[in-house]
Amino acid sequence: MARTVTGWVGWVWFAAFGLLTVGLFNLVAGLVAAFSSQHVLAWTGEGVAIVDVSTWGWVHLVLGLLLVVAGFALFGGSAWARYTAVVLVVLNMVAQFVSLPTTPWWSVVVIALDLVILWALIVHGAEVERSLA
């Protein structure tokens, strides 16, 4: 049986490059926030909360590192890399959603890119596995 590879496989390579890009974005944002001594006031229904930006920076830093590793692993076309990437992209979407009040435009752009990456991995990822098998 001949394996046919269509142009849709390119979307998975796009997703791998997208993961690298989003991961690097997170690494830069995480580094800036992790080493910041700034605190943010957040108004809640219960009162005012003081949020330490550096703690949230470490979350972005670790998530960014994992996204970069998953992006490189995705170039191999393995199923575990695709499944891991899907979980990490969803986690990144949640992290960006939480960051919406502080960085609204940046978060919306990254969430939109995450959606395209998620679509590419879920819809076209299996074809890459078949083409490498």
N, CA, C and O atoms as a Tinker XYZ file with bonds, in Angstrom:
   532  protein
     1  N      0.843000   -1.172000    0.000000    73     2
     2  CA     0.000000    0.000000    0.000000    64     1     3
     3  C      0.893000    1.241000    0.000000    63     2     4     5
     4  O      1.738000    1.394000    0.882000    81     3
     5  N      0.718000    2.099000   -0.952000    73     3     6
     6  CA     1.528000    3.314000   -1.057000    64     5     7
     7  C      1.015000    4.376000   -0.087000    63     6     8     9
     8  O     -0.189000    4.581000    0.069000    81     7
     9  N      1.953000    5.028000    0.546000    73     7    10
    10  CA     1.584000    6.112000    1.467000    64     9    11
    11  C      1.552000    7.409000    0.683000    63    10    12    13
    12  O      2.535000    7.794000    0.049000    81    11
    13  N      0.429000    8.066000    0.733000    73    11    14
    14  CA     0.340000    9.363000    0.074000    64    13    15
    15  C      0.426000   10.453000    1.127000    63    14    16    17
    16  O     -0.241000   10.410000    2.160000    81    15
    17  N      1.250000   11.409000    0.836000    73    15    18
    18  CA     1.416000   12.532000    1.735000    64    17    19
    19  C      0.875000   13.757000    1.022000    63    18    20    21
    20  O      1.318000   14.100000   -0.074000    81    19
    21  N     -0.068000   14.396000    1.641000    73    19    22
    22  CA    -0.677000   15.576000    1.032000    64    21    23
    23  C     -0.050000   16.840000    1.613000    63    22    24    25
    24  O      0.780000   16.781000    2.520000    81    23
    25  N     -0.452000   17.947000    1.087000    73    23    26
    26  CA     0.038000   19.227000    1.564000    64    25    27
    27  C     -0.400000   19.559000    2.972000    63    26    28    29
    28  O      0.154000   20.457000    3.606000    81    27
    29  N     -1.405000   18.831000    3.469000    73    27    30
    30  CA    -1.885000   19.099000    4.821000    64    29    31
    31  C     -0.834000   18.779000    5.869000    63    30    32    33
    32  O     -0.918000   19.284000    6.988000    81    31
    33  N      0.149000   17.958000    5.540000    73    31    34
    34  CA     1.227000   17.641000    6.473000    64    33    35
    35  C      1.985000   18.922000    6.841000    63    34    36    37
    36  O      2.527000   19.046000    7.939000    81    35
    37  N      2.009000   19.857000    5.912000    73    35    38
    38  CA     2.670000   21.127000    6.176000    64    37    39
    39  C      2.092000   21.858000    7.377000    63    38    40    41
    40  O      2.796000   22.617000    8.042000    81    39
    41  N      0.816000   21.633000    7.657000    73    39    42
    42  CA     0.206000   22.270000    8.827000    64    41    43
    43  C      0.819000   21.768000   10.123000    63    42    44    45
    44  O      0.905000   22.515000   11.098000    81    43
    45  N      1.241000   20.525000   10.146000    73    43    46
    46  CA     1.879000   20.001000   11.355000    64    45    47
    47  C      3.262000   20.619000   11.514000    63    46    48    49
    48  O      3.687000   20.914000   12.631000    81    47
    49  N      3.962000   20.816000   10.408000    73    47    50
    50  CA     5.264000   21.500000   10.495000    64    49    51
    51  C      5.043000   22.951000   10.932000    63    50    52    53
    52  O      5.829000   23.504000   11.701000    81    51
    53  N      3.969000   23.555000   10.434000    73    51    54
    54  CA     3.612000   24.900000   10.897000    64    53    55
    55  C      3.362000   24.885000   12.403000    63    54    56    57
    56  O      3.796000   25.788000   13.118000    81    55
    57  N      2.664000   23.860000   12.879000    73    55    58
    58  CA     2.384000   23.747000   14.313000    64    57    59
    59  C      3.682000   23.614000   15.106000    63    58    60    61
    60  O      3.809000   24.191000   16.185000    81    59
    61  N      4.646000   22.859000   14.580000    73    59    62
    62  CA     5.929000   22.710000   15.273000    64    61    63
    63  C      6.648000   24.055000   15.364000    63    62    64    65
    64  O      7.159000   24.423000   16.422000    81    63
    65  N      6.685000   24.783000   14.252000    73    63    66
    66  CA     7.300000   26.115000   14.284000    64    65    67
    67  C      6.495000   27.067000   15.172000    63    66    68    69
    68  O      7.065000   27.909000   15.866000    81    67
    69  N      5.180000   26.929000   15.144000    73    67    70
    70  CA     4.328000   27.748000   16.007000    64    69    71
    71  C      4.597000   27.476000   17.477000    63    70    72    73
    72  O      4.626000   28.403000   18.286000    81    71
    73  N      4.796000   26.206000   17.829000    73    71    74
    74  CA     5.124000   25.862000   19.214000    64    73    75
    75  C      6.453000   26.491000   19.633000    63    74    76    77
    76  O      6.592000   26.998000   20.746000    81    75
    77  N      7.421000   26.449000   18.725000    73    75    78
    78  CA     8.703000   27.085000   19.027000    64    77    79
    79  C      8.524000   28.584000   19.245000    63    78    80    81
    80  O      9.100000   29.155000   20.172000    81    79
    81  N      7.731000   29.213000   18.396000    73    79    82
    82  CA     7.505000   30.648000   18.498000    64    81    83
    83  C      6.780000   31.008000   19.796000    63    82    84    85
    84  O      7.213000   31.893000   20.534000    81    83
    85  N      5.685000   30.320000   20.062000    73    83    86
    86  CA     4.918000   30.601000   21.281000    64    85    87
    87  C      5.763000   30.289000   22.517000    63    86    88    89
    88  O      5.710000   31.015000   23.510000    81    87
    89  N      6.532000   29.220000   22.453000    73    87    90
    90  CA     7.411000   28.887000   23.574000    64    89    91
    91  C      8.458000   29.964000   23.820000    63    90    92    93
    92  O      8.738000   30.313000   24.966000    81    91
    93  N      9.038000   30.492000   22.738000    73    91    94
    94  CA    10.013000   31.571000   22.897000    64    93    95
    95  C      9.357000   32.839000   23.423000    63    94    96    97
    96  O      9.944000   33.551000   24.238000    81    95
    97  N      8.131000   33.129000   22.957000    73    95    98
    98  CA     7.380000   34.270000   23.506000    64    97    99
    99  C      7.219000   34.115000   25.013000    63    98   100   101
   100  O      7.444000   35.057000   25.773000    81    99
   101  N      6.828000   32.916000   25.433000    73    99   102
   102  CA     6.631000   32.661000   26.861000    64   101   103
   103  C      7.945000   32.766000   27.630000    63   102   104   105
   104  O      7.976000   33.283000   28.747000    81   103
   105  N      9.034000   32.271000   27.027000    73   103   106
   106  CA    10.321000   32.362000   27.699000    64   105   107
   107  C     10.720000   33.815000   27.936000    63   106   108   109
   108  O     11.171000   34.167000   29.026000    81   107
   109  N     10.558000   34.651000   26.924000    73   107   110
   110  CA    10.918000   36.065000   27.068000    64   109   111
   111  C     10.019000   36.747000   28.096000    63   110   112   113
   112  O     10.504000   37.438000   28.992000    81   111
   113  N      8.709000   36.550000   27.964000    73   111   114
   114  CA     7.782000   37.159000   28.917000    64   113   115
   115  C      8.022000   36.630000   30.333000    63   114   116   117
   116  O      7.937000   37.381000   31.305000    81   115
   117  N      8.318000   35.353000   30.440000    73   115   118
   118  CA     8.585000   34.756000   31.741000    64   117   119
   119  C      9.854000   35.296000   32.371000    63   118   120   121
   120  O      9.886000   35.559000   33.573000    81   119
   121  N     10.907000   35.466000   31.567000    73   119   122
   122  CA    12.151000   36.023000   32.094000    64   121   123
   123  C     11.959000   37.453000   32.594000    63   122   124   125
   124  O     12.457000   37.822000   33.658000    81   123
   125  N     11.235000   38.245000   31.819000    73   123   126
   126  CA    10.988000   39.627000   32.221000    64   125   127
   127  C     10.202000   39.664000   33.531000    63   126   128   129
   128  O     10.540000   40.419000   34.442000    81   127
   129  N      9.170000   38.860000   33.619000    73   127   130
   130  CA     8.318000   38.877000   34.817000    64   129   131
   131  C      8.989000   38.205000   36.014000    63   130   132   133
   132  O      8.824000   38.654000   37.148000    81   131
   133  N      9.744000   37.131000   35.770000    73   131   134
   134  CA    10.349000   36.387000   36.878000    64   133   135
   135  C     11.367000   37.226000   37.637000    63   134   136   137
   136  O     11.519000   37.084000   38.850000    81   135
   137  N     12.055000   38.089000   36.924000    73   135   138
   138  CA    13.076000   38.896000   37.579000    64   137   139
   139  C     12.612000   40.327000   37.825000    63   138   140   141
   140  O     13.420000   41.240000   37.995000    81   139
   141  N     11.298000   40.501000   37.840000    73   139   142
   142  CA    10.711000   41.800000   38.135000    64   141   143
   143  C     10.327000   41.840000   39.609000    63   142   144   145
   144  O      9.836000   40.860000   40.170000    81   143
   145  N     10.559000   42.975000   40.210000    73   143   146
   146  CA    10.173000   43.122000   41.617000    64   145   147
   147  C      8.820000   43.810000   41.734000    63   146   148   149
   148  O      8.425000   44.249000   42.814000    81   147
   149  N      8.125000   43.897000   40.623000    73   147   150
   150  CA     6.848000   44.607000   40.579000    64   149   151
   151  C      5.723000   43.750000   41.161000    63   150   152   153
   152  O      5.704000   42.529000   41.004000    81   151
   153  N      4.796000   44.416000   41.830000    73   151   154
   154  CA     3.586000   43.775000   42.327000    64   153   155
   155  C      2.402000   44.474000   41.671000    63   154   156   157
   156  O      2.451000   45.674000   41.401000    81   155
   157  N      1.352000   43.728000   41.421000    73   155   158
   158  CA     0.170000   44.266000   40.765000    64   157   159
   159  C     -1.000000   44.196000   41.737000    63   158   160   161
   160  O     -1.174000   43.205000   42.445000    81   159
   161  N     -1.788000   45.248000   41.761000    73   159   162
   162  CA    -3.008000   45.242000   42.559000    64   161   163
   163  C     -4.142000   44.701000   41.711000    63   162   164   165
   164  O     -4.364000   45.174000   40.596000    81   163
   165  N     -4.848000   43.734000   42.215000    73   163   166
   166  CA    -5.993000   43.157000   41.507000    64   165   167
   167  C     -7.237000   43.375000   42.357000    63   166   168   169
   168  O     -7.286000   42.981000   43.522000    81   167
   169  N     -8.225000   43.997000   41.768000    73   167   170
   170  CA    -9.479000   44.260000   42.473000    64   169   171
   171  C    -10.389000   43.057000   42.350000    63   170   172   173
   172  O    -10.659000   42.591000   41.243000    81   171
   173  N    -10.864000   42.551000   43.473000    73   171   174
   174  CA   -11.786000   41.419000   43.475000    64   173   175
   175  C    -13.069000   41.845000   44.159000    63   174   176   177
   176  O    -13.148000   42.940000   44.716000    81   175
   177  N    -14.051000   41.005000   44.119000    73   175   178
   178  CA   -15.307000   41.293000   44.801000    64   177   179
   179  C    -15.133000   41.347000   46.315000    63   178   180   181
   180  O    -15.914000   41.991000   47.016000    81   179
   181  N    -14.111000   40.671000   46.809000    73   179   182
   182  CA   -13.835000   40.611000   48.236000    64   181   183
   183  C    -12.932000   41.749000   48.698000    63   182   184   185
   184  O    -12.858000   42.026000   49.895000    81   183
   185  N    -12.250000   42.408000   47.779000    73   183   186
   186  CA   -11.319000   43.468000   48.156000    64   185   187
   187  C    -10.164000   43.529000   47.169000    63   186   188   189
   188  O    -10.325000   43.228000   45.986000    81   187
   189  N     -9.013000   43.917000   47.662000    73   187   190
   190  CA    -7.823000   44.081000   46.828000    64   189   191
   191  C     -6.853000   42.944000   47.123000    63   190   192   193
   192  O     -6.624000   42.590000   48.279000    81   191
   193  N     -6.287000   42.374000   46.057000    73   191   194
   194  CA    -5.271000   41.337000   46.210000    64   193   195
   195  C     -3.975000   41.847000   45.586000    63   194   196   197
   196  O     -3.996000   42.468000   44.523000    81   195
   197  N     -2.866000   41.587000   46.236000    73   195   198
   198  CA    -1.566000   41.955000   45.695000    64   197   199
   199  C     -0.981000   40.705000   45.052000    63   198   200   201
   200  O     -0.800000   39.683000   45.713000    81   199
   201  N     -0.686000   40.794000   43.750000    73   199   202
   202  CA    -0.196000   39.660000   42.982000    64   201   203
   203  C      1.287000   39.857000   42.699000    63   202   204   205
   204  O      1.701000   40.918000   42.233000    81   203
   205  N      2.071000   38.849000   42.979000    73   203   206
   206  CA     3.502000   38.893000   42.698000    64   205   207
   207  C      3.718000   38.478000   41.247000    63   206   208   209
   208  O      3.461000   37.332000   40.878000    81   207
   209  N      4.187000   39.408000   40.433000    73   207   210
   210  CA     4.376000   39.153000   39.006000    64   209   211
   211  C      5.467000   38.112000   38.773000    63   210   212   213
   212  O      5.400000   37.357000   37.803000    81   211
   213  N      6.462000   38.063000   39.639000    73   211   214
   214  CA     7.573000   37.142000   39.415000    64   213   215
   215  C      7.131000   35.680000   39.506000    63   214   216   217
   216  O      7.666000   34.832000   38.792000    81   215
   217  N      6.179000   35.379000   40.358000    73   215   218
   218  CA     5.683000   34.000000   40.445000    64   217   219
   219  C      5.014000   33.589000   39.139000    63   218   220   221
   220  O      5.247000   32.491000   38.634000    81   219
   221  N      4.189000   34.466000   38.600000    73   219   222
   222  CA     3.530000   34.166000   37.331000    64   221   223
   223  C      4.557000   34.083000   36.210000    63   222   224   225
   224  O      4.357000   33.345000   35.245000    81   223
   225  N      5.655000   34.829000   36.323000    73   223   226
   226  CA     6.734000   34.766000   35.342000    64   225   227
   227  C      7.385000   33.397000   35.294000    63   226   228   229
   228  O      7.737000   32.905000   34.222000    81   227
   229  N      7.543000   32.786000   36.454000    73   227   230
   230  CA     8.123000   31.438000   36.494000    64   229   231
   231  C      7.201000   30.427000   35.824000    63   230   232   233
   232  O      7.668000   29.486000   35.181000    81   231
   233  N      5.902000   30.618000   35.973000    73   231   234
   234  CA     4.944000   29.729000   35.292000    64   233   235
   235  C      5.124000   29.844000   33.781000    63   234   236   237
   236  O      5.192000   28.831000   33.085000    81   235
   237  N      5.202000   31.070000   33.273000    73   235   238
   238  CA     5.397000   31.274000   31.837000    64   237   239
   239  C      6.760000   30.749000   31.381000    63   238   240   241
   240  O      6.889000   30.220000   30.277000    81   239
   241  N      7.757000   30.896000   32.221000    73   239   242
   242  CA     9.094000   30.428000   31.877000    64   241   243
   243  C      9.125000   28.909000   31.716000    63   242   244   245
   244  O      9.643000   28.399000   30.723000    81   243
   245  N      8.579000   28.200000   32.676000    73   243   246
   246  CA     8.550000   26.729000   32.611000    64   245   247
   247  C      7.680000   26.258000   31.444000    63   246   248   249
   248  O      8.066000   25.354000   30.704000    81   247
   249  N      6.513000   26.869000   31.285000    73   247   250
   250  CA     5.627000   26.488000   30.189000    64   249   251
   251  C      6.290000   26.769000   28.836000    63   250   252   253
   252  O      6.166000   25.974000   27.904000    81   251
   253  N      6.985000   27.887000   28.735000    73   251   254
   254  CA     7.690000   28.221000   27.495000    64   253   255
   255  C      8.767000   27.207000   27.164000    63   254   256   257
   256  O      8.920000   26.809000   26.009000    81   255
   257  N      9.511000   26.790000   28.172000    73   255   258
   258  CA    10.552000   25.786000   27.960000    64   257   259
   259  C      9.952000   24.467000   27.485000    63   258   260   261
   260  O     10.473000   23.837000   26.565000    81   259
   261  N      8.859000   24.053000   28.112000    73   259   262
   262  CA     8.192000   22.810000   27.707000    64   261   263
   263  C      7.635000   22.913000   26.286000    63   262   264   265
   264  O      7.686000   21.943000   25.530000    81   263
   265  N      7.101000   24.083000   25.919000    73   263   266
   266  CA     6.584000   24.280000   24.561000    64   265   267
   267  C      7.701000   24.194000   23.527000    63   266   268   269
   268  O      7.507000   23.616000   22.458000    81   267
   269  N      8.862000   24.758000   23.829000    73   267   270
   270  CA     9.997000   24.687000   22.901000    64   269   271
   271  C     10.451000   23.240000   22.727000    63   270   272   273
   272  O     10.703000   22.800000   21.605000    81   271
   273  N     10.556000   22.504000   23.821000    73   271   274
   274  CA    10.956000   21.093000   23.750000    64   273   275
   275  C      9.933000   20.301000   22.936000    63   274   276   277
   276  O     10.309000   19.477000   22.101000    81   275
   277  N      8.641000   20.547000   23.175000    73   275   278
   278  CA     7.592000   19.844000   22.422000    64   277   279
   279  C      7.646000   20.221000   20.945000    63   278   280   281
   280  O      7.402000   19.376000   20.084000    81   279
   281  N      7.960000   21.468000   20.643000    73   279   282
   282  CA     8.078000   21.897000   19.248000    64   281   283
   283  C      9.182000   21.144000   18.531000    63   282   284   285
   284  O      8.986000   20.683000   17.407000    81   283
   285  N     10.346000   21.010000   19.167000    73   283   286
   286  CA    11.441000   20.255000   18.553000    64   285   287
   287  C     11.078000   18.777000   18.431000    63   286   288   289
   288  O     11.392000   18.144000   17.423000    81   287
   289  N     10.423000   18.226000   19.444000    73   287   290
   290  CA    10.037000   16.812000   19.396000    64   289   291
   291  C      8.997000   16.555000   18.315000    63   290   292   293
   292  O      8.946000   15.466000   17.744000    81   291
   293  N      8.178000   17.543000   18.038000    73   291   294
   294  CA     7.126000   17.373000   17.030000    64   293   295
   295  C      7.697000   17.209000   15.626000    63   294   296   297
   296  O      7.049000   16.616000   14.764000    81   295
   297  N      8.900000   17.725000   15.384000    73   295   298
   298  CA     9.521000   17.545000   14.068000    64   297   299
   299  C      9.789000   16.072000   13.775000    63   298   300   301
   300  O      9.921000   15.690000   12.613000    81   299
   301  N      9.870000   15.240000   14.814000    73   299   302
   302  CA    10.052000   13.806000   14.620000    64   301   303
   303  C      8.776000   13.100000   14.204000    63   302   304   305
   304  O      8.821000   11.968000   13.722000    81   303
   305  N      7.632000   13.758000   14.386000    73   303   306
   306  CA     6.360000   13.198000   13.949000    64   305   307
   307  C      5.787000   12.114000   14.837000    63   306   308   309
   308  O      4.851000   11.427000   14.427000    81   307
   309  N      6.312000   11.935000   16.035000    73   307   310
   310  CA     5.821000   10.859000   16.891000    64   309   311
   311  C      4.497000   11.236000   17.552000    63   310   312   313
   312  O      4.175000   12.410000   17.734000    81   311
   313  N      3.750000   10.201000   17.900000    73   311   314
   314  CA     2.437000   10.416000   18.513000    64   313   315
   315  C      2.566000   11.061000   19.885000    63   314   316   317
   316  O      1.788000   11.955000   20.220000    81   315
   317  N      3.542000   10.622000   20.690000    73   315   318
   318  CA     3.681000   11.189000   22.037000    64   317   319
   319  C      3.969000   12.684000   21.975000    63   318   320   321
   320  O      3.494000   13.444000   22.819000    81   319
   321  N      4.746000   13.111000   20.980000    73   319   322
   322  CA     5.059000   14.540000   20.849000    64   321   323
   323  C      3.799000   15.331000   20.511000    63   322   324   325
   324  O      3.591000   16.437000   21.008000    81   323
   325  N      2.970000   14.747000   19.663000    73   323   326
   326  CA     1.726000   15.423000   19.291000    64   325   327
   327  C      0.773000   15.512000   20.468000    63   326   328   329
   328  O      0.178000   16.564000   20.703000    81   327
   329  N      0.617000   14.422000   21.214000    73   327   330
   330  CA    -0.271000   14.436000   22.375000    64   329   331
   331  C      0.235000   15.405000   23.448000    63   330   332   333
   332  O     -0.544000   16.152000   24.040000    81   331
   333  N      1.532000   15.383000   23.686000    73   331   334
   334  CA     2.125000   16.300000   24.657000    64   333   335
   335  C      1.930000   17.742000   24.220000    63   334   336   337
   336  O      1.601000   18.604000   25.034000    81   335
   337  N      2.132000   18.002000   22.936000    73   335   338
   338  CA     1.970000   19.356000   22.414000    64   337   339
   339  C      0.533000   19.839000   22.572000    63   338   340   341
   340  O      0.305000   21.003000   22.903000    81   339
   341  N     -0.433000   18.964000   22.341000    73   339   342
   342  CA    -1.838000   19.347000   22.499000    64   341   343
   343  C     -2.114000   19.755000   23.945000    63   342   344   345
   344  O     -2.759000   20.774000   24.188000    81   343
   345  N     -1.632000   18.971000   24.898000    73   343   346
   346  CA    -1.852000   19.288000   26.315000    64   345   347
   347  C     -1.172000   20.615000   26.676000    63   346   348   349
   348  O     -1.758000   21.448000   27.367000    81   347
   349  N      0.057000   20.805000   26.210000    73   347   350
   350  CA     0.787000   22.034000   26.526000    64   349   351
   351  C      0.142000   23.266000   25.895000    63   350   352   353
   352  O      0.110000   24.332000   26.509000    81   351
   353  N     -0.372000   23.125000   24.674000    73   351   354
   354  CA    -1.037000   24.259000   24.024000    64   353   355
   355  C     -2.305000   24.632000   24.783000    63   354   356   357
   356  O     -2.598000   25.816000   24.950000    81   355
   357  N     -3.050000   23.649000   25.239000    73   355   358
   358  CA    -4.252000   23.939000   26.023000    64   357   359
   359  C     -3.868000   24.637000   27.334000    63   358   360   361
   360  O     -4.523000   25.599000   27.737000    81   359
   361  N     -2.817000   24.162000   27.994000    73   359   362
   362  CA    -2.353000   24.814000   29.219000    64   361   363
   363  C     -1.906000   26.255000   28.936000    63   362   364   365
   364  O     -2.156000   27.158000   29.734000    81   363
   365  N     -1.247000   26.455000   27.796000    73   363   366
   366  CA    -0.821000   27.805000   27.435000    64   365   367
   367  C     -2.020000   28.708000   27.165000    63   366   368   369
   368  O     -1.999000   29.889000   27.510000    81   367
   369  N     -3.055000   28.162000   26.557000    73   367   370
   370  CA    -4.259000   28.957000   26.327000    64   369   371
   371  C     -4.882000   29.393000   27.650000    63   370   372   373
   372  O     -5.343000   30.527000   27.782000    81   371
   373  N     -4.895000   28.495000   28.620000    73   371   374
   374  CA    -5.427000   28.839000   29.943000    64   373   375
   375  C     -4.556000   29.917000   30.596000    63   374   376   377
   376  O     -5.075000   30.873000   31.172000    81   375
   377  N     -3.239000   29.760000   30.505000    73   375   378
   378  CA    -2.335000   30.750000   31.093000    64   377   379
   379  C     -2.514000   32.112000   30.427000    63   378   380   381
   380  O     -2.484000   33.140000   31.104000    81   379
   381  N     -2.701000   32.130000   29.109000    73   379   382
   382  CA    -2.903000   33.398000   28.413000    64   381   383
   383  C     -4.260000   34.000000   28.762000    63   382   384   385
   384  O     -4.401000   35.219000   28.849000    81   383
   385  N     -5.245000   33.149000   28.957000    73   383   386
   386  CA    -6.568000   33.644000   29.352000    64   385   387
   387  C     -6.504000   34.321000   30.716000    63   386   388   389
   388  O     -7.130000   35.359000   30.934000    81   387
   389  N     -5.748000   33.729000   31.625000    73   387   390
   390  CA    -5.583000   34.323000   32.948000    64   389   391
   391  C     -4.826000   35.651000   32.852000    63   390   392   393
   392  O     -5.041000   36.555000   33.660000    81   391
   393  N     -3.944000   35.760000   31.861000    73   391   394
   394  CA    -3.152000   36.984000   31.673000    64   393   395
   395  C     -3.906000   38.074000   30.917000    63   394   396   397
   396  O     -3.380000   39.174000   30.750000    81   395
   397  N     -5.110000   37.800000   30.461000    73   395   398
   398  CA    -5.870000   38.787000   29.689000    64   397   399
   399  C     -5.994000   40.158000   30.360000    63   398   400   401
   400  O     -5.826000   41.171000   29.680000    81   399
   401  N     -6.276000   40.231000   31.647000    73   399   402
   402  CA    -6.417000   41.567000   32.250000    64   401   403
   403  C     -5.136000   42.398000   32.222000    63   402   404   405
   404  O     -5.201000   43.624000   32.144000    81   403
   405  N     -3.982000   41.752000   32.285000    73   403   406
   406  CA    -2.728000   42.507000   32.324000    64   405   407
   407  C     -2.148000   42.770000   30.943000    63   406   408   409
   408  O     -1.588000   43.841000   30.708000    81   407
   409  N     -2.272000   41.814000   30.023000    73   407   410
   410  CA    -1.741000   41.983000   28.659000    64   409   411
   411  C     -2.802000   41.534000   27.653000    63   410   412   413
   412  O     -2.673000   40.463000   27.060000    81   411
   413  N     -3.845000   42.340000   27.456000    73   411   414
   414  CA    -4.980000   41.870000   26.645000    64   413   415
   415  C     -4.639000   41.584000   25.188000    63   414   416   417
   416  O     -4.996000   40.520000   24.683000    81   415
   417  N     -3.966000   42.491000   24.499000    73   415   418
   418  CA    -3.698000   42.275000   23.070000    64   417   419
   419  C     -2.731000   41.126000   22.852000    63   418   420   421
   420  O     -2.927000   40.295000   21.966000    81   419
   421  N     -1.691000   41.086000   23.664000    73   419   422
   422  CA    -0.697000   40.021000   23.546000    64   421   423
   423  C     -1.354000   38.664000   23.799000    63   422   424   425
   424  O     -1.115000   37.712000   23.057000    81   423
   425  N     -2.166000   38.573000   24.824000    73   423   426
   426  CA    -2.826000   37.314000   25.158000    64   425   427
   427  C     -3.773000   36.861000   24.052000    63   426   428   429
   428  O     -3.837000   35.672000   23.739000    81   427
   429  N     -4.511000   37.802000   23.459000    73   427   430
   430  CA    -5.441000   37.449000   22.387000    64   429   431
   431  C     -4.677000   36.922000   21.172000    63   430   432   433
   432  O     -5.109000   35.954000   20.546000    81   431
   433  N     -3.557000   37.541000   20.836000    73   431   434
   434  CA    -2.752000   37.085000   19.693000    64   433   435
   435  C     -2.220000   35.678000   19.948000    63   434   436   437
   436  O     -2.285000   34.820000   19.067000    81   435
   437  N     -1.698000   35.440000   21.137000    73   435   438
   438  CA    -1.141000   34.121000   21.452000    64   437   439
   439  C     -2.242000   33.060000   21.519000    63   438   440   441
   440  O     -2.031000   31.930000   21.081000    81   439
   441  N     -3.400000   33.404000   22.056000    73   439   442
   442  CA    -4.520000   32.457000   22.084000    64   441   443
   443  C     -4.949000   32.102000   20.661000    63   442   444   445
   444  O     -5.231000   30.938000   20.375000    81   443
   445  N     -5.002000   33.091000   19.766000    73   443   446
   446  CA    -5.365000   32.825000   18.368000    64   445   447
   447  C     -4.337000   31.903000   17.708000    63   446   448   449
   448  O     -4.711000   30.972000   16.996000    81   447
   449  N     -3.052000   32.155000   17.939000    73   447   450
   450  CA    -2.011000   31.278000   17.388000    64   449   451
   451  C     -2.118000   29.883000   17.985000    63   450   452   453
   452  O     -1.951000   28.890000   17.277000    81   451
   453  N     -2.395000   29.799000   19.285000    73   451   454
   454  CA    -2.587000   28.493000   19.931000    64   453   455
   455  C     -3.748000   27.723000   19.312000    63   454   456   457
   456  O     -3.666000   26.506000   19.144000    81   455
   457  N     -4.824000   28.420000   18.973000    73   455   458
   458  CA    -5.971000   27.753000   18.340000    64   457   459
   459  C     -5.596000   27.154000   16.989000    63   458   460   461
   460  O     -6.001000   26.036000   16.673000    81   459
   461  N     -4.831000   27.884000   16.195000    73   459   462
   462  CA    -4.406000   27.370000   14.888000    64   461   463
   463  C     -3.481000   26.176000   15.074000    63   462   464   465
   464  O     -3.591000   25.186000   14.351000    81   463
   465  N     -2.571000   26.266000   16.037000    73   463   466
   466  CA    -1.664000   25.141000   16.323000    64   465   467
   467  C     -2.455000   23.927000   16.775000    63   466   468   469
   468  O     -2.192000   22.813000   16.323000    81   467
   469  N     -3.411000   24.126000   17.651000    73   467   470
   470  CA    -4.251000   23.034000   18.144000    64   469   471
   471  C     -5.013000   22.375000   17.005000    63   470   472   473
   472  O     -5.087000   21.149000   16.925000    81   471
   473  N     -5.579000   23.194000   16.125000    73   471   474
   474  CA    -6.305000   22.661000   14.971000    64   473   475
   475  C     -5.375000   21.815000   14.101000    63   474   476   477
   476  O     -5.746000   20.715000   13.693000    81   475
   477  N     -4.183000   22.312000   13.817000    73   475   478
   478  CA    -3.243000   21.577000   12.964000    64   477   479
   479  C     -2.846000   20.244000   13.593000    63   478   480   481
   480  O     -2.754000   19.230000   12.902000    81   479
   481  N     -2.613000   20.250000   14.884000    73   479   482
   482  CA    -2.182000   19.021000   15.549000    64   481   483
   483  C     -3.289000   17.985000   15.621000    63   482   484   485
   484  O     -3.039000   16.793000   15.441000    81   483
   485  N     -4.504000   18.426000   15.881000    73   483   486
   486  CA    -5.601000   17.482000   16.043000    64   485   487
   487  C     -6.100000   16.969000   14.694000    63   486   488   489
   488  O     -6.354000   15.775000   14.533000    81   487
   489  N     -6.237000   17.865000   13.739000    73   487   490
   490  CA    -6.841000   17.473000   12.455000    64   489   491
   491  C     -5.849000   16.766000   11.539000    63   490   492   493
   492  O     -6.224000   15.824000   10.841000    81   491
   493  N     -4.588000   17.204000   11.528000    73   491   494
   494  CA    -3.647000   16.683000   10.530000    64   493   495
   495  C     -2.458000   15.929000   11.113000    63   494   496   497
   496  O     -1.575000   15.512000   10.363000    81   495
   497  N     -2.411000   15.746000   12.406000    73   495   498
   498  CA    -1.266000   15.084000   13.027000    64   497   499
   499  C     -1.124000   13.624000   12.679000    63   498   500   501
   500  O     -0.004000   13.130000   12.554000    81   499
   501  N     -2.220000   12.923000   12.519000    73   499   502
   502  CA    -2.157000   11.480000   12.234000    64   501   503
   503  C     -1.540000   11.210000   10.866000    63   502   504   505
   504  O     -0.906000   10.173000   10.667000    81   503
   505  N     -1.719000   12.131000    9.924000    73   503   506
   506  CA    -1.142000   11.928000    8.597000    64   505   507
   507  C      0.382000   11.942000    8.647000    63   506   508   509
   508  O      1.032000   11.220000    7.891000    81   507
   509  N      0.949000   12.742000    9.515000    73   507   510
   510  CA     2.402000   12.771000    9.665000    64   509   511
   511  C      2.894000   11.436000   10.199000    63   510   512   513
   512  O      3.902000   10.912000    9.726000    81   511
   513  N      2.196000   10.884000   11.177000    73   511   514
   514  CA     2.560000    9.582000   11.712000    64   513   515
   515  C      2.525000    8.512000   10.621000    63   514   516   517
   516  O      3.430000    7.682000   10.532000    81   515
   517  N      1.478000    8.532000    9.792000    73   515   518
   518  CA     1.370000    7.544000    8.716000    64   517   519
   519  C      2.468000    7.728000    7.691000    63   518   520   521
   520  O      2.965000    6.743000    7.145000    81   519
   521  N      2.864000    8.968000    7.410000    73   519   522
   522  CA     3.891000    9.204000    6.401000    64   521   523
   523  C      5.279000    8.791000    6.880000    63   522   524   525
   524  O      6.150000    8.498000    6.061000    81   523
   525  N      5.499000    8.764000    8.197000    73   523   526
   526  CA     6.807000    8.368000    8.724000    64   525   527
   527  C      6.880000    6.898000    9.082000    63   526   528   529
   528  O      7.967000    6.371000    9.316000    81   527
   529  N      5.744000    6.231000    9.128000    73   527   530
   530  CA     5.730000    4.806000    9.530000    64   529   531
   531  C      6.238000    3.906000    8.443000    63   530   532
   532  O      6.289000    2.689000    8.622000    81   531
